Coordinates of C-alpha atoms and ligand atoms in Angstrom, one line a residue:
X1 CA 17.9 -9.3 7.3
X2 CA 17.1 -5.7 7.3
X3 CA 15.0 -4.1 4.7
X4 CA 14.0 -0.9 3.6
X5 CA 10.3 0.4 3.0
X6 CA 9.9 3.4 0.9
X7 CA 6.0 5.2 0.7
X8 CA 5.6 5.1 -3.0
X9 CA 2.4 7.3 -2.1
X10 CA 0.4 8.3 1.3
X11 CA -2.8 9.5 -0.2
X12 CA -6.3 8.7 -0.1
X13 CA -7.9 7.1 -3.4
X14 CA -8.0 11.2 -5.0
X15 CA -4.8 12.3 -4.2
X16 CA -3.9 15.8 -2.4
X17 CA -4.0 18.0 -3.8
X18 CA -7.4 16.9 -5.1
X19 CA -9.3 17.6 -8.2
X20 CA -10.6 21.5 -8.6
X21 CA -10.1 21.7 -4.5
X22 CA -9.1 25.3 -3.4
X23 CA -8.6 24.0 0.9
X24 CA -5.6 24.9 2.6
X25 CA -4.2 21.7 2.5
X26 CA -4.5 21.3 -1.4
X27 CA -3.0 24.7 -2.2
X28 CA -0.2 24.0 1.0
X29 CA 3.3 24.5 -0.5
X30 CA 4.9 21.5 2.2
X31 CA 5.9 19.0 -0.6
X32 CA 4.3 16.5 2.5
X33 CA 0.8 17.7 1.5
X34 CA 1.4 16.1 -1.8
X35 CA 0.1 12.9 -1.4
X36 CA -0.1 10.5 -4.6
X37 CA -2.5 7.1 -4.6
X38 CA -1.3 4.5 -1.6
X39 CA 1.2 2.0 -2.2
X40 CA 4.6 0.8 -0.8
X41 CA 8.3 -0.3 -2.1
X42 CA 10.3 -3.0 0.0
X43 CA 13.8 -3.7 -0.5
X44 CA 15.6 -6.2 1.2
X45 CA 18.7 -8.5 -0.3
X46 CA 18.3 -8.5 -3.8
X47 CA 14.2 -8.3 -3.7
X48 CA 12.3 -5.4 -4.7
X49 CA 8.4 -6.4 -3.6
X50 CA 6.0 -3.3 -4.2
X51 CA 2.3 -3.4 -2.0
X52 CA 0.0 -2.4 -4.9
X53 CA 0.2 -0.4 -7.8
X54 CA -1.5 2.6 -8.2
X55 CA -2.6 5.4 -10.7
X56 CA 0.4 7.1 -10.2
X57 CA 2.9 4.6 -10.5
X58 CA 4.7 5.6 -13.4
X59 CA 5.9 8.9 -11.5
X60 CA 6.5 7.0 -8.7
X61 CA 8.6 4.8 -10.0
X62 CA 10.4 7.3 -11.8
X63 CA 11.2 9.6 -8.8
X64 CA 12.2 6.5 -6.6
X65 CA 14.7 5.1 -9.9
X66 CA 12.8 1.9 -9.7
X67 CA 15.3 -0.5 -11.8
X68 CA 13.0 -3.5 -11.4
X69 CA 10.5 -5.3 -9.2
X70 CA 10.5 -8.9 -8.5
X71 CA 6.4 -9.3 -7.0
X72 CA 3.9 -7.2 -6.0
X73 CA 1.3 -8.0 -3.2
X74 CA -2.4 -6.4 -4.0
X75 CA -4.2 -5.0 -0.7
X76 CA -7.7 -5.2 -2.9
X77 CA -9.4 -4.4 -6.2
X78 CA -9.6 -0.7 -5.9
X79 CA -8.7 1.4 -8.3
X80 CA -6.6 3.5 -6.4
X81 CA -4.5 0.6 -6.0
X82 CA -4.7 -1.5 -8.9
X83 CA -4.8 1.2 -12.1
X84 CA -1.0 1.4 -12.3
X85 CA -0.5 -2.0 -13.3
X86 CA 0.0 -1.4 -17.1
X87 CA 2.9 0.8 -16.0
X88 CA 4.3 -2.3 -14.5
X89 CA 5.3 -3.4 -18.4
X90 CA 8.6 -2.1 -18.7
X91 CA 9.5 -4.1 -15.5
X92 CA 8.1 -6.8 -16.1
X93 CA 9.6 -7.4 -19.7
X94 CA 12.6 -7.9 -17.7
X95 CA 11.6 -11.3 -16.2
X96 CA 12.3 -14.4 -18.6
X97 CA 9.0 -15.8 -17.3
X98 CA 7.0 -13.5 -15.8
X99 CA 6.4 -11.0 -12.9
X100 CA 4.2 -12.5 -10.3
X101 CA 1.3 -10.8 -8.7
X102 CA -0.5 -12.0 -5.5
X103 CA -3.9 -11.2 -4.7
X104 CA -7.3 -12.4 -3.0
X105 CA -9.8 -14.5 -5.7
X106 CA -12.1 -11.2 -5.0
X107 CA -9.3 -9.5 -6.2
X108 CA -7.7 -11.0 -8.6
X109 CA -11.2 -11.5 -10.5
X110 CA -11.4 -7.9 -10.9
X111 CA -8.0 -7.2 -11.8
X112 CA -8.1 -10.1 -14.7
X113 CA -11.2 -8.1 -15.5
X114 CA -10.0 -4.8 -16.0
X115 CA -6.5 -6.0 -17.5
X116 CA -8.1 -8.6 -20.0
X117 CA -5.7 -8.2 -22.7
X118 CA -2.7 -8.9 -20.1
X119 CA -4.6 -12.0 -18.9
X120 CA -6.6 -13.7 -21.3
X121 CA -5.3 -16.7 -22.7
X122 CA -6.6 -16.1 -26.1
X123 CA -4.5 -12.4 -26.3
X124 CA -2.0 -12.4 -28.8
X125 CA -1.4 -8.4 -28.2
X126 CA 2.5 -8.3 -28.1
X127 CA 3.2 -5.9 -25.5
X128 CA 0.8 -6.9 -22.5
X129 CA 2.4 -7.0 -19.2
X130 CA 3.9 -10.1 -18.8
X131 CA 2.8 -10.9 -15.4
X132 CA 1.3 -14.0 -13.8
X133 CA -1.6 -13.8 -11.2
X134 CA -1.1 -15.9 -8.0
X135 CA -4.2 -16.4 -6.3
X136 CA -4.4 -16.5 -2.1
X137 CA -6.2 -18.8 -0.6
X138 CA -7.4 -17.3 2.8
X139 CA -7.8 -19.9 5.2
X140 CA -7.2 -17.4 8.4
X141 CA -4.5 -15.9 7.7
X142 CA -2.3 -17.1 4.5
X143 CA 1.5 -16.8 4.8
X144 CA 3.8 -16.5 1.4
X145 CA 7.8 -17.1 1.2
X146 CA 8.9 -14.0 -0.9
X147 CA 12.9 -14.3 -1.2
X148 CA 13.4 -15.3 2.0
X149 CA 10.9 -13.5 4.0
X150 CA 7.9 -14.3 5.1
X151 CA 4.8 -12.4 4.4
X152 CA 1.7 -13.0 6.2
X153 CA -1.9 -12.0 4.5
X154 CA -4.3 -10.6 7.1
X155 CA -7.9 -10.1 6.4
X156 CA -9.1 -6.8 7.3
X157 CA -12.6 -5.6 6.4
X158 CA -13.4 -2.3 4.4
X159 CA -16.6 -1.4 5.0
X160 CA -18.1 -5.0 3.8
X161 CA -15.6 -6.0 1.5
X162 CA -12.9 -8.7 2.6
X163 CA -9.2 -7.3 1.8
X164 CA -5.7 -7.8 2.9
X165 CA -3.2 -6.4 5.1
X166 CA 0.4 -8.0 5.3
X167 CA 2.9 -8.3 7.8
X168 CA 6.7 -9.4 7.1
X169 CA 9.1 -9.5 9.5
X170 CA 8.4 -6.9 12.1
X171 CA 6.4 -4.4 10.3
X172 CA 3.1 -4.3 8.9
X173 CA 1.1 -2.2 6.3
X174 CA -2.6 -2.2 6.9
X175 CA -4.0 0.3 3.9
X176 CA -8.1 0.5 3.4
X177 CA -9.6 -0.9 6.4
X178 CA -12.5 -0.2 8.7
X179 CA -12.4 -3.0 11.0
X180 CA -9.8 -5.4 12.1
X181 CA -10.5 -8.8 12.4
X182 CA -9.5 -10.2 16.2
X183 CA -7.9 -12.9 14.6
X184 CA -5.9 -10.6 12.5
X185 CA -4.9 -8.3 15.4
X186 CA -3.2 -11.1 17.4
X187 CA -0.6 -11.2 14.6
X188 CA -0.3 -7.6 14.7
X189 CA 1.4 -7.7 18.1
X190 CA 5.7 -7.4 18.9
X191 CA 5.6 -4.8 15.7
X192 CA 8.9 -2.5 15.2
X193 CA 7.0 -0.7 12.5
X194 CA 2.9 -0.4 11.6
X195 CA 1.9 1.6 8.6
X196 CA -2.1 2.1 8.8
X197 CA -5.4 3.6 7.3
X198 CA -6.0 7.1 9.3
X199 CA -8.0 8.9 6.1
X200 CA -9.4 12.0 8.2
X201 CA -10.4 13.2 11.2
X202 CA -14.1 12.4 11.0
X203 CA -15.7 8.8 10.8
X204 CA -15.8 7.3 7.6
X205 CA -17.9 3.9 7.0
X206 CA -14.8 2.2 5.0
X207 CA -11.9 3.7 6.5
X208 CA -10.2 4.1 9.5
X209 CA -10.0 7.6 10.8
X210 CA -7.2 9.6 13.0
X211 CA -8.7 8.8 16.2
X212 CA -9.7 4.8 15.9
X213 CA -6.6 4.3 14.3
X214 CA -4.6 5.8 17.9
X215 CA -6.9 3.5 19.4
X216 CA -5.5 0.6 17.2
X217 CA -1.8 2.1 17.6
X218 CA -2.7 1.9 21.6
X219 CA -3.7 -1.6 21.6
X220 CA -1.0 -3.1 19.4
X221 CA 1.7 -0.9 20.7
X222 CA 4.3 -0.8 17.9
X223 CA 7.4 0.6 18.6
X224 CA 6.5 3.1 15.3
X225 CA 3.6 4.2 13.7
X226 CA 2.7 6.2 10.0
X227 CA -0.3 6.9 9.3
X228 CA -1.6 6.4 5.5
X229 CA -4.0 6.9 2.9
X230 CA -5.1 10.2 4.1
X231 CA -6.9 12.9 2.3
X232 CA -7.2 17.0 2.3
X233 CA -8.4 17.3 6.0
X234 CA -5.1 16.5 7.2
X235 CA -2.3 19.0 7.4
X236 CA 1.2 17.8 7.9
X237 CA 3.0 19.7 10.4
X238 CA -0.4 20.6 12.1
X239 CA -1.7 17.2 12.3
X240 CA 1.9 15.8 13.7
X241 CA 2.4 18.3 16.0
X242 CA -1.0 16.9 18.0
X243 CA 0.4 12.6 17.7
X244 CA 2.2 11.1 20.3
X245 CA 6.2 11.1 19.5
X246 CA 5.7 8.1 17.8
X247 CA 2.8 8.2 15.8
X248 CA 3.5 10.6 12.7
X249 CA 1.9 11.1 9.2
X250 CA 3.9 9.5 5.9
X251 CA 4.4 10.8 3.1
X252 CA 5.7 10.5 -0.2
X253 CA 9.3 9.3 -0.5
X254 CA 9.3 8.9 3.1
X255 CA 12.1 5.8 3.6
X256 CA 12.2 3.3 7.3
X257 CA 14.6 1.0 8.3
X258 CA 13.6 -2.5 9.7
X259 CA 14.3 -6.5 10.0
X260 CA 12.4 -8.2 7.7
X261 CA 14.1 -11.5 8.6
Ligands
LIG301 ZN1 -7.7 3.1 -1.3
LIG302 ZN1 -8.6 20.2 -0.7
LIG303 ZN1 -10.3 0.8 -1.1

């Protein structure tokens, strides 16, 4: 079954341009230095699954013509991933039951925190999102049947903290992460398509950075890779011009082809 991914957003956890930032790359007029918060879109038969949902949601989903979503997948507790899920309430009024969210305990503990009124039992406020969390239980790595396709949860660490990536079919999307579990990197292998973490050029202690995350590309050897979740220090055309022909940077709106199934 072939599926489409779209990049919702390709930016780091400020966006590009960023706050009261005068740099070349914040004041670049290439609409690929606009990078909103990180998150994906995954189409594929009648299933709409987005990876986390971000500050900037709303105008994401508005510039994509997002009719309706049918689960989203949460990487980790961040706000740059998890603040758009109010926005999620016009979508999710359109499921007779309600629109499920997956997540780590970790982070579904601090999403039920943040969203109380949309998750406590007690709430009788009308127009909370009608979602449901789904809690995943990480035993190694945790493997969930989303409309017939299969999406594998991989832990990946950032800095200390314990998130996820996923893999379905024969791509992967591997936002936030410093390390890469061993475990986690044997499923990572035979990949058409891997979407990862490459926030700047210099070391960072909870991300991965331009040149570890070659190193990763180098190991696992996808046929494809995008880079994600980057910040002001990295120039589009510049920065592509210097990757391997298959290596490049997303960015917003970008859209990839691949089997899913
Ligand atoms: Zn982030
Ligand atoms: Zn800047
Ligand atoms: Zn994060």
């Amino acid at each position: 079954m072939r599926a489409t991914l779209t990049v919702l957003g390709s930016g780091t956890s400020m966006g590009v341009p960023t706050i009261g930032c005068d740099c070349r790359v914040c004041m670049s007029k290439d609409a690929k230095d606009r990078r909103t918060r990180p998150s994906v879109m995954l189409e594929y038969g009648d299933a709409v699954v987005l990876i986390d949902s971000g500050p900037d949601f709303r105008e994401q989903a508005l510039r994509e013509k997002i009719r309706h979503v049918d689960a989203v997948l949460y990487t980790h507790g961040h706000a740059d991933h998890i603040l758009g899920l109010d926005d999620l309430r016009p979508l999710s009024f359109r499921h007779e039951k309600a629109l499920p969210l997956y997540a780590l305990d970790s982070t579904a503990t601090t999403i039920e925190h943040i969203f109380r009124y949309a998750f406590d039992a007690a709430s009788t406020y009308a127009t909370r999102p009608r979602v449901k969390m789904n809690r995943i239980a990480m035993d190694g790595a945790a493997s969930l049947d989303l409309f017939g396709a299969e999406f594998i949860a991989l832990p990946l660490l950032h800095g200390e903290e314990e998130v996820l990536g996923y893999r379905f079919g024969t791509a992967a999307y591997l936002t936030d992460f410093s390390d890469i579990p061993a475990a986690s990197m044997e499923k990572l292998r035979g990949l058409d398509l891997l979407f990862l973490d490459a926030l700047r050029r210099r070391p960072h202690p909870t991300h991965s950075n331009l040149e570890n995350s070659l190193r990763i590309v180098g190991e696992l050897k996808p046929k494809r890779a995008f880079f994600t979740h980057m910040s002001h220090d990295l120039m589009h055309e510049e920065t592509n011009a210097l990757l391997p022909e298959n290596v490049r940077l997303s960015y917003d709106g970008l859209k990839i082809e691949f089997a899913i199934a």
